[in-house]
Structure formats: structure tokens, C-alpha cells
PDB file of C-alpha atoms in Angstrom:
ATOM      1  CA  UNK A   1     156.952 136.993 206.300  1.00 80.00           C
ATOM      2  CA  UNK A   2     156.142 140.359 204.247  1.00 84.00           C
ATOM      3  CA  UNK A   3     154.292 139.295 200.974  1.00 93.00           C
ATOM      4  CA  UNK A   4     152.881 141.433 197.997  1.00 96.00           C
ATOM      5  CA  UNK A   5     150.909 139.726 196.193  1.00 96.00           C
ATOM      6  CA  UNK A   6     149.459 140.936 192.986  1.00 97.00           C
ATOM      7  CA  UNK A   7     146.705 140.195 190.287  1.00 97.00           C
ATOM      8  CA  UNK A   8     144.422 140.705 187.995  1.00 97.00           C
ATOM      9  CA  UNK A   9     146.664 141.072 184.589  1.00 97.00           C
ATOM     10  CA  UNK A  10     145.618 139.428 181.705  1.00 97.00           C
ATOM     11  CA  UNK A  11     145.428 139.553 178.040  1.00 98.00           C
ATOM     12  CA  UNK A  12     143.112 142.423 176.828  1.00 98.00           C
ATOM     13  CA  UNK A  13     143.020 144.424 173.154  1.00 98.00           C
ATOM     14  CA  UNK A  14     143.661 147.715 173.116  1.00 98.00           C
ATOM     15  CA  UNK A  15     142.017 150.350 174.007  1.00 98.00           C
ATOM     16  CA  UNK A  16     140.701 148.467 176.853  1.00 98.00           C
ATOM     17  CA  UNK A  17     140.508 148.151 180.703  1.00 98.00           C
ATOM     18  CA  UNK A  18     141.997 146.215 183.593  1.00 98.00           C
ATOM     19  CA  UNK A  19     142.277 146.587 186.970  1.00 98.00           C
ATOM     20  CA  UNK A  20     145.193 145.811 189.050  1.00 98.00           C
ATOM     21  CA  UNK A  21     145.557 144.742 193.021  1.00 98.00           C
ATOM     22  CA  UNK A  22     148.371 144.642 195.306  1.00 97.00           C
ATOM     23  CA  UNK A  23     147.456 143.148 198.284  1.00 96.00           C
ATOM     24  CA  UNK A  24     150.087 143.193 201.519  1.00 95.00           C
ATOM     25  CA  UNK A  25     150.435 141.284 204.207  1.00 92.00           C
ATOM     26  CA  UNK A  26     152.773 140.334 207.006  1.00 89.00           C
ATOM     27  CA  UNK A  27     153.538 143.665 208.733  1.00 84.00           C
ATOM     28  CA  UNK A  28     152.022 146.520 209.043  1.00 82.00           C
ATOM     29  CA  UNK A  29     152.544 149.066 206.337  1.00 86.00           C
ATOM     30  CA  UNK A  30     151.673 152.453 207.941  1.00 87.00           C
ATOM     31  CA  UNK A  31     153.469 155.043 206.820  1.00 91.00           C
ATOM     32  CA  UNK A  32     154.281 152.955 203.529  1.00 94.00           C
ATOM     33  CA  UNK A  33     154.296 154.785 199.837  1.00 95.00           C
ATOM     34  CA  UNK A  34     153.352 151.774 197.875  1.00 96.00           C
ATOM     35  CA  UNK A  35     153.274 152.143 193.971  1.00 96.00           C
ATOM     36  CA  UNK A  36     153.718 150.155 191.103  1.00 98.00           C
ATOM     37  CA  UNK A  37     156.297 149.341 188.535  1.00 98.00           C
ATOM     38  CA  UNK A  38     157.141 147.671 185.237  1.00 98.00           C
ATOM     39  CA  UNK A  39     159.601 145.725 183.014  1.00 98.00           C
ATOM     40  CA  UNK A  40     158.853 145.359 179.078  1.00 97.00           C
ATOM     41  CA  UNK A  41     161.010 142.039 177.487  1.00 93.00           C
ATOM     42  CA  UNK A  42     164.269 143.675 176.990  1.00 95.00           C
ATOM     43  CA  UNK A  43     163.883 146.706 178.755  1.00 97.00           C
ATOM     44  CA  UNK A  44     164.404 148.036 182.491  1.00 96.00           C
ATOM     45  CA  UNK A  45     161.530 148.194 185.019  1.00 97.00           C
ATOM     46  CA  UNK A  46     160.407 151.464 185.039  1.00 96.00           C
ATOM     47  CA  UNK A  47     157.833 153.561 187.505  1.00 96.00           C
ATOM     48  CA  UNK A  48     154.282 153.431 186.714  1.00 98.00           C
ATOM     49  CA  UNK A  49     152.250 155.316 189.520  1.00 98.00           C
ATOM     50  CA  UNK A  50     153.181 155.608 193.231  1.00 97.00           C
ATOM     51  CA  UNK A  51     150.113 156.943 195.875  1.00 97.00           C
ATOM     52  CA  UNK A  52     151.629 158.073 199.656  1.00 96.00           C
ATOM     53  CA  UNK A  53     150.289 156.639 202.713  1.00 94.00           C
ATOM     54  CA  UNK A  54     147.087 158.733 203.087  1.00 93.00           C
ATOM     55  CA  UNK A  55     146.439 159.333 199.508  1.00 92.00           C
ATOM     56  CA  UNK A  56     147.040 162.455 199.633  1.00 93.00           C
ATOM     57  CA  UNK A  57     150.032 162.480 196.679  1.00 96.00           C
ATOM     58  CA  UNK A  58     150.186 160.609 193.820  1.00 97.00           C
ATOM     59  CA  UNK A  59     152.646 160.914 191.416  1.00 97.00           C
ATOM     60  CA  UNK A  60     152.704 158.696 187.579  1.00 98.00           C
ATOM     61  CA  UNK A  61     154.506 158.389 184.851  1.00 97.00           C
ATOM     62  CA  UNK A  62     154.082 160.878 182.063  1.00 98.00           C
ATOM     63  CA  UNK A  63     153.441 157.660 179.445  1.00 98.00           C
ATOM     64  CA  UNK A  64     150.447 156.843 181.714  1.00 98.00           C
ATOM     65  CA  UNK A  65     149.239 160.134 183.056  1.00 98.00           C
ATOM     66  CA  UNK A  66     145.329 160.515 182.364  1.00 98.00           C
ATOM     67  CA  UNK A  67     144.810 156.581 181.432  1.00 98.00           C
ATOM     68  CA  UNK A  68     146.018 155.229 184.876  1.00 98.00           C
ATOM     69  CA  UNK A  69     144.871 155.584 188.229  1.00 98.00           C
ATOM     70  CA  UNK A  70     146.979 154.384 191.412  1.00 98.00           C
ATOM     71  CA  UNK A  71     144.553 154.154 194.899  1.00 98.00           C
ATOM     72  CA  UNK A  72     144.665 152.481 197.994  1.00 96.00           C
ATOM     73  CA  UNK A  73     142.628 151.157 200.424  1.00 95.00           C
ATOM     74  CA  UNK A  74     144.580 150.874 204.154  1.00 93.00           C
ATOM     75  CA  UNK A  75     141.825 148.894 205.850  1.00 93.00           C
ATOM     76  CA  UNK A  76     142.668 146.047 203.441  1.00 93.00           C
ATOM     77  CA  UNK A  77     146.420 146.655 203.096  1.00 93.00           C
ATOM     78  CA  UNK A  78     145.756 146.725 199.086  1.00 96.00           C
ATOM     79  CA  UNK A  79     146.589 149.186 196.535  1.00 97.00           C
ATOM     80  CA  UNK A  80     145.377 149.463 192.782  1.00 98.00           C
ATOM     81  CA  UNK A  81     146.311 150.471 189.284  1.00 98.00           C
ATOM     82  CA  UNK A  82     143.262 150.958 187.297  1.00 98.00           C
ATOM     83  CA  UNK A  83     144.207 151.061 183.821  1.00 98.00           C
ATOM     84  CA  UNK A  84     142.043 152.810 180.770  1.00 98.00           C
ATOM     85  CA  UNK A  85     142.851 153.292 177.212  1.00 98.00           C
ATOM     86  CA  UNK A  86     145.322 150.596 176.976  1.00 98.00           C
ATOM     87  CA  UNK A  87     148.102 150.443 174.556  1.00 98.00           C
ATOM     88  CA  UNK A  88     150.227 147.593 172.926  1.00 97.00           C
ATOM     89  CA  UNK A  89     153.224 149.679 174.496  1.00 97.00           C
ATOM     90  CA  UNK A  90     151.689 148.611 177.901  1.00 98.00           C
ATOM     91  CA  UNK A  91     152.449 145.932 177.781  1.00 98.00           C
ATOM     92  CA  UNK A  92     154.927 144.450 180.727  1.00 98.00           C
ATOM     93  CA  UNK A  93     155.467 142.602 183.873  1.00 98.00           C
ATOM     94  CA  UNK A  94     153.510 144.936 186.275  1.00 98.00           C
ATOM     95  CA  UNK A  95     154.716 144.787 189.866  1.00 98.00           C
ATOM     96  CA  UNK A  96     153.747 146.361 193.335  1.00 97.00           C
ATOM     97  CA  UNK A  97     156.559 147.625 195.333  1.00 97.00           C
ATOM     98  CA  UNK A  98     156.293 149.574 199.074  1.00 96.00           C
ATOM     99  CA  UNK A  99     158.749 151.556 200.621  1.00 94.00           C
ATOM    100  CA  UNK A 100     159.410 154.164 203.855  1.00 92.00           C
ATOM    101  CA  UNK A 101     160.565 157.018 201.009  1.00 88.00           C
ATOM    102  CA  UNK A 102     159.674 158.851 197.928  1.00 88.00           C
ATOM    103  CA  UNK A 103     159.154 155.362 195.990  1.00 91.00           C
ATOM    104  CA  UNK A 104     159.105 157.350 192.713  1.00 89.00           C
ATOM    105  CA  UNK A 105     162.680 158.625 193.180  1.00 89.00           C
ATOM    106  CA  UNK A 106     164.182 155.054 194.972  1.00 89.00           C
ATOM    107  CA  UNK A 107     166.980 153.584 193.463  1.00 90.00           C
ATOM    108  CA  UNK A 108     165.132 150.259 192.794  1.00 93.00           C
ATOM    109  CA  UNK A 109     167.754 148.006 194.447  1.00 93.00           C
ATOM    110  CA  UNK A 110     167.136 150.043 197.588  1.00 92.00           C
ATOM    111  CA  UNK A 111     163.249 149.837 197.630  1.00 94.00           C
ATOM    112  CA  UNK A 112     162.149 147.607 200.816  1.00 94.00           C
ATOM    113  CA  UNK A 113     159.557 145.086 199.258  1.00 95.00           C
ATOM    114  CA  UNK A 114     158.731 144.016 195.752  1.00 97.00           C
ATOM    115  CA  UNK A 115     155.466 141.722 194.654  1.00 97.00           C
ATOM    116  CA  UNK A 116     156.445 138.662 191.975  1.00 97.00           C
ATOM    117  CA  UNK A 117     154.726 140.329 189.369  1.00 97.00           C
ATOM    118  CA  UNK A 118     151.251 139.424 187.140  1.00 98.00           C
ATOM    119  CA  UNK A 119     151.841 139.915 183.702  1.00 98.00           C
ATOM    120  CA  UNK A 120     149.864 142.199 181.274  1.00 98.00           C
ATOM    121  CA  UNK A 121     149.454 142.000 177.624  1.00 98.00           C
ATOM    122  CA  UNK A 122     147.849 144.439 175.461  1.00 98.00           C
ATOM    123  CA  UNK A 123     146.732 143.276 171.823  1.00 98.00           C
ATOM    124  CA  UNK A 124     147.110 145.321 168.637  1.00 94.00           C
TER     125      UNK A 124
END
């Protein structure tokens, strides 16, 4: 059974830090983009960051561009979102997604496997 399983959101004031982990499990996920996403109450998930199989490309979204950091680490079948200078605006149901394509351009009813979510909640 494939499983993404996230964590480390939280409640943190702005301006702050936290780090987020996706850790996989149940297949092997070689050749996998795996990224991460987001849904604000009322609003559509959206992409956050996405980081290619070897590391090599990384692409984010422009909201979070120099205050995020995607990263991976194969051995471990985990992949992070380090997140810096946080905002009230941040604030969302963060989840990890993987899939065989260009995650960042996936229709996301097509992507092949989504994490539950952590939630993260940014204080004025």
C-alpha cells in the first residue's frame, strides 16, 4: 500500500520557520517528481514547490519563491519544504503529492499519489 505521510505543521507567528517532511513508502519512487501542495479554507489547492527525481530542477510558486525551499533525500524516500519568513497568507492544508510527470503542470485529479495533509497556521 503506497502511503505519504506528512508532518511537522504547526501553529507558528509570523515571520517564522517550520520545516516540513513527506515521507513515502510502499513502492519504490524512482523516477518520481514529488512536490508539495496547498488548500487555504475556501480556496483551491494550489502548487507550492515541486523538486525532480535527482534534484536537479526545482520549480515554486512565485508567492513562495525565496522563503521556501523544496529538497529531497532518496535514501529515505522523504522530501521537504523548509519554510522561512512566514506569512498569515500561508496559511493552509499543506500536502505532499508524487507523480511520473511535470507535477507542477498535472491536472491535480490526474496526479498518482497524494499525502492526507498536516495543517499549518501562521499567526498575525
Amino acid at each position: 500500500q503506497v502511503q505519504l505521510v506528512e508532518s511537522g505543521g504547526g501553529l507558528v507567528q509570523a515571520g517564522g520557520s517550520l520545516r516540513l517532511s513527506c515521507a513515502a513508502s510502499g513502492r519504490t519512487f524512482s523516477g518520481y517528481t514529488m512536490g508539495w501542495f496547498r488548500q487555504a479554507p475556501g480556496k483551491e489547492r494550489e502548487f507550492v514547490a515541486t523538486i525532480s527525481w535527482s534534484g536537479g530542477r526545482r520549480y515554486y510558486a512565485d508567492s513562495v519563491k525565496g522563503r521556501f525551499t523544496v529538497s529531497r533525500d532518496n535514501a529515505k524516500n522523504t522530501v521537504y519544504l523548509q519554510m522561512n519568513s512566514l506569512k498569515p497568507e500561508d496559511t493552509a492544508v499543506y500536502y505532499c503529492a508524487a507523480d511520473l510527470g511535470l507535477l507542477h503542470l498535472k491536472d491535480l485529479k490526474s496526479v498518482d499519489y497524494w499525502g492526507q495533509g498536516t495543517q499549518v497556521t501562521v499567526s498575525s
